Structures are given as C-alpha cells and as structure tokens.
C-alpha cells in the first residue's frame, strides 16, 4: 500500500490524492465519519465487514465488502485427475492457504475418489514448507500463532467427528507459526472442515455420489466467493459454473484467481459489490441525470 502511494506521488498526481493510513481498528470509525469520505470498501472477515457496513450505513455511505470464502472445487467423474490434483493443490496453497479465494472444499464424485485422493496427497506433500523469503518455498508461516492454533483446533475437531487425515495435521516443532499441508477426507456436515472457512493449508475432501449432489454440497455454505469445476466436458462445466453454483465467480479447469480485467466479489456472507474491471470502477461513482429542455 505504501508502494502504491509512492507510485502516485512519483507519477505527478496531486499531493494526497492517494493516501495510505497506517491505523488500527479503533481509528476506522473516525475515517468513515469524515465528510470527505464518500464510500467505503473492506477486505476481511465477516465480523469486520459487518462492523464497517454498520458504521457506513449509519453515515449513509456506500460500501463494497469482500469477505471470507470457502470455495468449492467440484471434481467430476470425467475429470482429468492428474490435472485436477495439480489445480486443487495450487488453489489450496496460494499464500500458504491464507486467501479468501483459496480452494477450501474438494467435492469429489465417488467414482474417481480412490484415484484422485492419492494424486492430490502427492501434490500437497510435495509442496515445500520453509522460509517465506526463499524463492523455493511454497508454504510459509501463518500470519499469527493464534490463527495457526485456531486452524489446528478446527482440524482436530473435524477428526474427532469422524474425518480422516491423509496428510499433515500436526503442528511442527520449532519457531514460527507454521502449519503443514494437510488433507482431510470423509468430511461431512457438522464438522468445522465442512461448515467453516479453513484459513490455512488444510484441504477438506467431501465425497459425493453424483453431479447433482456435488452441486448441492457446493451451495451448502454461508459463503459464495469463488469456485471451480473440473471436467473434460467444457459445455458441462460452463453450464454448472454459470447456472448452478452460487458464487461470485466460477472457473472451469483452473484455480480461482482475481484478474484486473474481470469483476471480482462474492454473494451471501462473502459480501457484496464488485472490485476490478469497469464494474469495480462503477461501484464508486454516482450516475447523474442532466435534462435540458
């Protein structure tokens, strides 16, 4: 954020056109209340979104909320399983799993589950955990130790309710808030790995019997940010992505990511409004009508 501010300054824009305020939560209300602030956007948790939206609403100021996610990846029975395993591992481990649009729930049709799981575990296991300043590192530490511990508690609670651990699941010894690449399977409703966002490198494999059940499970979430469908039938994938998944974006045969050319945002408890593209620009302008007789 400071680098972006410096780019504006060096490019010759007026002073203070773009400002980065290094402030804590307690000072946010005063910024939202300021008369020069006309709209507010937040990227963060559902709790943060509710707090900001409530304050902005009291001030009659427009908001865009980009909140949490529990992105479903549907692996259908006609999927290229090697490709699926690669896409799913890549999607799960982005930013060490600490991303709203990281892949979270892997909904696998039973017909291919026995072949998919070992391929997925292999890809997750191969990811190198270590120093985040090392270019070879694929999994760095979690943001804070308490967040790492909360993630581990979600894993242990899911195991206690019947999930099985295929990989990881143990806090490593040594310094740093590290958590290993972890794969849980037999994840069912009622488990934290099914119901909650896992903000770290933990994958939840949810077995289903059919495409219809896969779609139902994908939509059985309070979140609706991103999602993916992996199938050899592109028309089938597009139909499911466009018409059947309750999510702000769905990718076919690729992991979810933001792109400045495309609108980005969610539905349900993942927030509202859009960032990026022309849609994102329009979120922060007003339409003005001028009538000349």
Tab-separated table of C-alpha atoms in Angstrom:
chain	number	residue	atom	x	y	z
A	1	UNK	CA	0.000	0.000	0.000
A	2	UNK	CA	2.852	2.383	0.771
A	3	UNK	CA	4.497	1.491	-2.538
A	4	UNK	CA	1.268	2.311	-4.423
A	5	UNK	CA	1.105	5.684	-2.674
A	6	UNK	CA	4.692	6.351	-3.733
A	7	UNK	CA	3.870	5.454	-7.367
A	8	UNK	CA	1.056	8.028	-7.427
A	9	UNK	CA	3.376	10.644	-5.972
A	10	UNK	CA	6.229	9.969	-8.391
A	11	UNK	CA	3.825	9.894	-11.348
A	12	UNK	CA	2.958	13.517	-10.659
A	13	UNK	CA	-0.526	13.261	-9.207
A	14	UNK	CA	-1.612	15.973	-6.734
A	15	UNK	CA	-0.383	15.545	-3.171
A	16	UNK	CA	-2.677	13.410	-1.003
A	17	UNK	CA	-4.767	12.186	-3.956
A	18	UNK	CA	-3.949	8.646	-2.785
A	19	UNK	CA	-3.120	8.126	0.874
A	20	UNK	CA	-2.268	5.027	2.868
A	21	UNK	CA	-3.298	5.354	6.506
A	22	UNK	CA	-1.455	3.014	8.842
A	23	UNK	CA	-4.148	2.948	11.512
A	24	UNK	CA	-5.674	0.373	13.828
A	25	UNK	CA	-9.289	-0.705	14.146
A	26	UNK	CA	-10.077	1.897	16.805
A	27	UNK	CA	-9.479	4.767	14.364
A	28	UNK	CA	-11.518	3.401	11.460
A	29	UNK	CA	-14.817	4.902	12.657
A	30	UNK	CA	-13.379	8.410	12.538
A	31	UNK	CA	-12.244	7.901	8.941
A	32	UNK	CA	-15.659	6.598	7.851
A	33	UNK	CA	-17.345	9.554	9.585
A	34	UNK	CA	-15.176	12.141	7.823
A	35	UNK	CA	-17.221	14.227	5.349
A	36	UNK	CA	-14.638	13.824	2.569
A	37	UNK	CA	-15.075	10.038	2.651
A	38	UNK	CA	-17.978	9.195	0.341
A	39	UNK	CA	-17.711	5.400	0.064
A	40	UNK	CA	-16.025	2.563	1.899
A	41	UNK	CA	-14.706	-0.863	0.925
A	42	UNK	CA	-13.231	-3.545	3.132
A	43	UNK	CA	-11.430	-6.812	2.522
A	44	UNK	CA	-11.517	-9.003	5.608
A	45	UNK	CA	-13.584	-11.238	7.821
A	46	UNK	CA	-17.338	-11.330	8.106
A	47	UNK	CA	-17.077	-9.625	11.500
A	48	UNK	CA	-15.020	-6.790	10.006
A	49	UNK	CA	-17.470	-6.448	7.121
A	50	UNK	CA	-20.466	-6.214	9.436
A	51	UNK	CA	-18.772	-3.574	11.604
A	52	UNK	CA	-17.726	-1.420	8.644
A	53	UNK	CA	-21.081	-1.794	6.865
A	54	UNK	CA	-22.962	-0.828	10.032
A	55	UNK	CA	-20.885	2.310	10.518
A	56	UNK	CA	-21.007	3.286	6.844
A	57	UNK	CA	-24.751	2.638	6.761
A	58	UNK	CA	-25.264	4.939	9.729
A	59	UNK	CA	-23.429	7.631	7.740
A	60	UNK	CA	-25.376	6.812	4.513
A	61	UNK	CA	-22.207	5.884	2.671
A	62	UNK	CA	-21.975	3.187	0.023
A	63	UNK	CA	-19.949	0.053	0.748
A	64	UNK	CA	-18.304	-2.819	-1.092
A	65	UNK	CA	-17.496	-5.860	1.044
A	66	UNK	CA	-15.037	-8.576	0.026
A	67	UNK	CA	-15.169	-11.061	2.874
A	68	UNK	CA	-14.414	-14.697	3.629
A	69	UNK	CA	-14.861	-17.715	1.423
A	70	UNK	CA	-14.974	-21.484	1.452
A	71	UNK	CA	-14.501	-22.116	-2.244
A	72	UNK	CA	-15.773	-25.478	-3.531
A	73	UNK	CA	-13.865	-27.336	-6.261
A	74	UNK	CA	-16.007	-29.989	-7.965
A	75	UNK	CA	-14.072	-32.969	-9.329
A	76	UNK	CA	-16.499	-34.779	-11.604
A	77	UNK	CA	-16.267	-38.395	-12.786
A	78	UNK	CA	-14.940	-37.377	-16.234
A	79	UNK	CA	-12.170	-35.131	-14.884
A	80	UNK	CA	-8.515	-35.434	-15.895
A	81	UNK	CA	-7.405	-36.479	-12.413
A	82	UNK	CA	-3.744	-35.526	-12.792
A	83	UNK	CA	-4.832	-32.051	-13.877
A	84	UNK	CA	-7.414	-31.946	-11.085
A	85	UNK	CA	-4.847	-32.800	-8.415
A	86	UNK	CA	-2.478	-30.127	-9.720
A	87	UNK	CA	-5.191	-27.441	-9.887
A	88	UNK	CA	-6.541	-28.314	-6.450
A	89	UNK	CA	-3.133	-28.248	-4.742
A	90	UNK	CA	-2.274	-24.945	-6.424
A	91	UNK	CA	-5.608	-23.457	-5.392
A	92	UNK	CA	-5.361	-24.679	-1.810
A	93	UNK	CA	-1.800	-23.486	-1.172
A	94	UNK	CA	-1.974	-19.953	-2.598
A	95	UNK	CA	-0.482	-17.620	0.030
A	96	UNK	CA	0.015	-20.664	2.276
A	97	UNK	CA	-3.751	-21.167	2.239
A	98	UNK	CA	-4.376	-17.704	3.687
A	99	UNK	CA	-6.550	-16.315	0.937
A	100	UNK	CA	-10.272	-15.681	0.696
A	101	UNK	CA	-10.265	-17.303	-2.755
A	102	UNK	CA	-8.014	-20.222	-1.904
A	103	UNK	CA	-9.614	-23.584	-2.703
A	104	UNK	CA	-11.137	-24.924	0.506
A	105	UNK	CA	-13.643	-27.745	-0.129
A	106	UNK	CA	-12.873	-30.511	-2.631
A	107	UNK	CA	-16.109	-32.186	-3.620
A	108	UNK	CA	-15.225	-35.468	-5.317
A	109	UNK	CA	-17.584	-37.868	-7.069
A	110	UNK	CA	-17.097	-41.318	-5.519
A	111	UNK	CA	-16.395	-42.962	-8.899
A	112	UNK	CA	-12.990	-41.225	-9.057
A	113	UNK	CA	-12.273	-40.620	-5.390
A	114	UNK	CA	-9.956	-43.618	-4.943
A	115	UNK	CA	-7.746	-42.390	-7.787
A	116	UNK	CA	-7.959	-38.666	-7.027
A	117	UNK	CA	-7.052	-38.740	-3.334
A	118	UNK	CA	-3.527	-40.221	-3.645
A	119	UNK	CA	-2.728	-37.888	-6.545
A	120	UNK	CA	-3.914	-34.901	-4.520
A	121	UNK	CA	-1.984	-36.001	-1.432
A	122	UNK	CA	1.140	-36.427	-3.557
A	123	UNK	CA	0.877	-32.862	-4.905
A	124	UNK	CA	0.183	-31.393	-1.449
A	125	UNK	CA	3.021	-33.380	0.127
A	126	UNK	CA	5.494	-32.168	-2.500
A	127	UNK	CA	4.939	-28.504	-1.581
A	128	UNK	CA	7.992	-27.171	0.236
A	129	UNK	CA	7.421	-25.517	3.616
A	130	UNK	CA	10.009	-23.046	4.843
A	131	UNK	CA	11.369	-19.517	4.891
A	132	UNK	CA	8.943	-17.220	3.030
A	133	UNK	CA	11.907	-15.202	1.713
A	134	UNK	CA	13.250	-18.295	-0.072
A	135	UNK	CA	12.042	-18.421	-3.679
A	136	UNK	CA	11.676	-22.205	-3.441
A	137	UNK	CA	9.240	-22.033	-0.541
A	138	UNK	CA	5.618	-22.858	-1.355
A	139	UNK	CA	4.219	-22.853	2.189
A	140	UNK	CA	5.282	-20.121	4.581
A	141	UNK	CA	4.077	-19.489	8.124
A	142	UNK	CA	0.588	-18.483	9.097
A	143	UNK	CA	0.063	-14.808	9.898
A	144	UNK	CA	-0.010	-15.311	13.677
A	145	UNK	CA	0.442	-18.163	16.121
A	146	UNK	CA	-3.108	-17.816	17.476
A	147	UNK	CA	-4.504	-18.162	13.937
A	148	UNK	CA	-2.381	-21.280	13.379
A	149	UNK	CA	-3.642	-22.732	16.647
A	150	UNK	CA	-7.266	-21.960	15.730
A	151	UNK	CA	-6.770	-23.749	12.395
A	152	UNK	CA	-5.350	-26.786	14.194
A	153	UNK	CA	-8.346	-26.799	16.541
A	154	UNK	CA	-10.661	-26.940	13.500
A	155	UNK	CA	-8.673	-29.904	12.176
A	156	UNK	CA	-8.768	-31.770	15.485
A	157	UNK	CA	-12.483	-31.123	15.959
A	158	UNK	CA	-13.172	-32.471	12.457
A	159	UNK	CA	-11.122	-35.600	13.171
A	160	UNK	CA	-12.980	-36.105	16.441
A	161	UNK	CA	-16.242	-36.090	14.475
A	162	UNK	CA	-15.112	-38.761	12.014
A	163	UNK	CA	-12.918	-37.160	9.366
A	164	UNK	CA	-9.725	-38.994	8.417
A	165	UNK	CA	-6.328	-37.355	7.999
A	166	UNK	CA	-4.435	-38.422	4.860
A	167	UNK	CA	-1.589	-35.933	5.277
A	168	UNK	CA	-0.251	-33.494	7.866
A	169	UNK	CA	-2.468	-32.442	10.730
A	170	UNK	CA	0.350	-31.922	13.258
A	171	UNK	CA	1.928	-28.664	14.413
A	172	UNK	CA	5.642	-28.843	13.564
A	173	UNK	CA	8.311	-28.181	16.162
A	174	UNK	CA	10.449	-25.061	16.035
A	175	UNK	CA	9.948	-21.349	15.617
A	176	UNK	CA	7.287	-19.733	13.505
A	177	UNK	CA	3.531	-20.121	13.091
A	178	UNK	CA	3.916	-22.948	10.575
A	179	UNK	CA	1.238	-25.472	9.682
A	180	UNK	CA	1.910	-28.290	7.219
A	181	UNK	CA	-0.010	-29.125	4.060
A	182	UNK	CA	-2.921	-31.184	5.376
A	183	UNK	CA	-5.569	-33.288	3.644
A	184	UNK	CA	-8.712	-34.439	5.446
A	185	UNK	CA	-11.195	-36.823	3.877
A	186	UNK	CA	-14.624	-38.219	4.766
A	187	UNK	CA	-15.593	-34.662	5.672
A	188	UNK	CA	-19.308	-34.395	6.437
A	189	UNK	CA	-21.865	-31.804	7.598
A	190	UNK	CA	-21.397	-30.797	11.226
A	191	UNK	CA	-17.602	-30.768	11.031
A	192	UNK	CA	-15.651	-27.485	11.111
A	193	UNK	CA	-13.900	-28.566	7.891
A	194	UNK	CA	-17.326	-28.685	6.206
A	195	UNK	CA	-19.069	-25.725	7.835
A	196	UNK	CA	-16.295	-23.176	8.399
A	197	UNK	CA	-13.579	-21.393	6.439
A	198	UNK	CA	-10.190	-23.086	6.899
A	199	UNK	CA	-7.742	-20.195	6.553
A	200	UNK	CA	-4.555	-22.173	6.030
A	201	UNK	CA	-3.120	-25.105	4.021
A	202	UNK	CA	-5.822	-27.606	5.037
A	203	UNK	CA	-7.889	-29.334	2.341
A	204	UNK	CA	-11.298	-30.872	3.063
A	205	UNK	CA	-12.263	-33.730	0.720
A	206	UNK	CA	-16.032	-34.249	0.647
A	207	UNK	CA	-17.225	-37.407	-1.162
A	208	UNK	CA	-20.494	-37.306	-3.130
A	209	UNK	CA	-22.330	-39.793	-5.330
A	210	UNK	CA	-23.246	-37.600	-8.306
A	211	UNK	CA	-23.030	-34.258	-10.067
A	212	UNK	CA	-26.368	-33.273	-8.536
A	213	UNK	CA	-25.126	-33.956	-5.018
A	214	UNK	CA	-21.826	-32.187	-5.763
A	215	UNK	CA	-23.698	-29.020	-6.729
A	216	UNK	CA	-25.910	-29.240	-3.643
A	217	UNK	CA	-22.869	-29.597	-1.371
A	218	UNK	CA	-21.070	-26.741	-3.129
A	219	UNK	CA	-24.036	-24.466	-2.389
A	220	UNK	CA	-24.446	-25.760	1.165
A	221	UNK	CA	-22.347	-22.942	2.612
A	222	UNK	CA	-22.855	-19.476	4.048
A	223	UNK	CA	-20.079	-18.325	1.699
A	224	UNK	CA	-20.179	-17.664	-2.036
A	225	UNK	CA	-16.938	-16.109	-3.244
A	226	UNK	CA	-15.315	-18.449	-5.764
A	227	UNK	CA	-15.458	-21.999	-7.010
A	228	UNK	CA	-14.211	-24.337	-9.711
A	229	UNK	CA	-15.462	-27.237	-11.811
A	230	UNK	CA	-13.065	-29.814	-13.198
A	231	UNK	CA	-14.392	-31.846	-16.118
A	232	UNK	CA	-13.353	-32.867	-19.629
A	233	UNK	CA	-16.735	-31.699	-20.932
A	234	UNK	CA	-16.350	-27.915	-21.261
A	235	UNK	CA	-20.022	-27.335	-22.087
A	236	UNK	CA	-20.990	-29.243	-18.959
A	237	UNK	CA	-18.502	-27.267	-16.881
A	238	UNK	CA	-19.739	-23.949	-18.229
A	239	UNK	CA	-23.376	-24.883	-17.567
A	240	UNK	CA	-22.638	-25.801	-13.955
A	241	UNK	CA	-20.436	-22.732	-13.427
A	242	UNK	CA	-22.832	-20.239	-14.998
A	243	UNK	CA	-26.192	-21.536	-13.824
A	244	UNK	CA	-25.849	-23.807	-10.813
A	245	UNK	CA	-23.072	-22.683	-8.436
A	246	UNK	CA	-23.972	-19.887	-6.009
A	247	UNK	CA	-20.779	-17.874	-6.192
A	248	UNK	CA	-19.377	-14.606	-7.450
A	249	UNK	CA	-17.020	-16.402	-9.841
A	250	UNK	CA	-16.509	-19.973	-11.004
A	251	UNK	CA	-13.569	-21.219	-13.054
A	252	UNK	CA	-13.625	-24.324	-15.241
A	253	UNK	CA	-10.450	-26.454	-15.248
A	254	UNK	CA	-8.436	-23.733	-13.490
A	255	UNK	CA	-7.930	-22.450	-9.962
A	256	UNK	CA	-9.747	-19.290	-8.920
A	257	UNK	CA	-7.842	-16.010	-9.044
A	258	UNK	CA	-8.563	-12.314	-9.389
A	259	UNK	CA	-7.780	-10.546	-12.670
A	260	UNK	CA	-7.969	-6.775	-13.147
A	261	UNK	CA	-9.934	-7.317	-16.384
A	262	UNK	CA	-12.715	-9.254	-14.636
A	263	UNK	CA	-15.191	-8.213	-11.916
A	264	UNK	CA	-14.440	-9.817	-8.565
A	265	UNK	CA	-16.613	-10.266	-5.483
A	266	UNK	CA	-18.990	-12.607	-3.745
A	267	UNK	CA	-22.537	-13.357	-2.652
A	268	UNK	CA	-24.096	-14.484	0.631
A	269	UNK	CA	-21.704	-13.965	3.576
A	270	UNK	CA	-18.788	-13.429	1.209
A	271	UNK	CA	-20.045	-9.875	0.778
A	272	UNK	CA	-21.478	-7.738	-1.996
A	273	UNK	CA	-20.388	-5.341	-4.704
A	274	UNK	CA	-17.547	-5.865	-7.151
A	275	UNK	CA	-13.896	-4.936	-7.375
A	276	UNK	CA	-11.783	-4.662	-10.537
A	277	UNK	CA	-12.801	-4.142	-14.180
A	278	UNK	CA	-15.309	-1.485	-15.244
A	279	UNK	CA	-17.800	-2.912	-12.720
A	280	UNK	CA	-15.397	-2.151	-9.883
A	281	UNK	CA	-14.895	1.422	-11.081
A	282	UNK	CA	-18.656	1.981	-11.253
A	283	UNK	CA	-19.104	0.903	-7.646
A	284	UNK	CA	-17.547	4.219	-6.589
A	285	UNK	CA	-19.186	6.692	-8.943
A	286	UNK	CA	-22.711	8.061	-9.000
A	287	UNK	CA	-24.995	8.269	-12.015
A	288	UNK	CA	-26.074	11.854	-12.641
A	289	UNK	CA	-29.035	12.821	-14.795
A	290	UNK	CA	-28.970	16.152	-16.657
A	291	UNK	CA	-32.127	17.177	-18.525
A	292	UNK	CA	-32.015	20.201	-20.865
A	293	UNK	CA	-35.317	21.344	-22.393
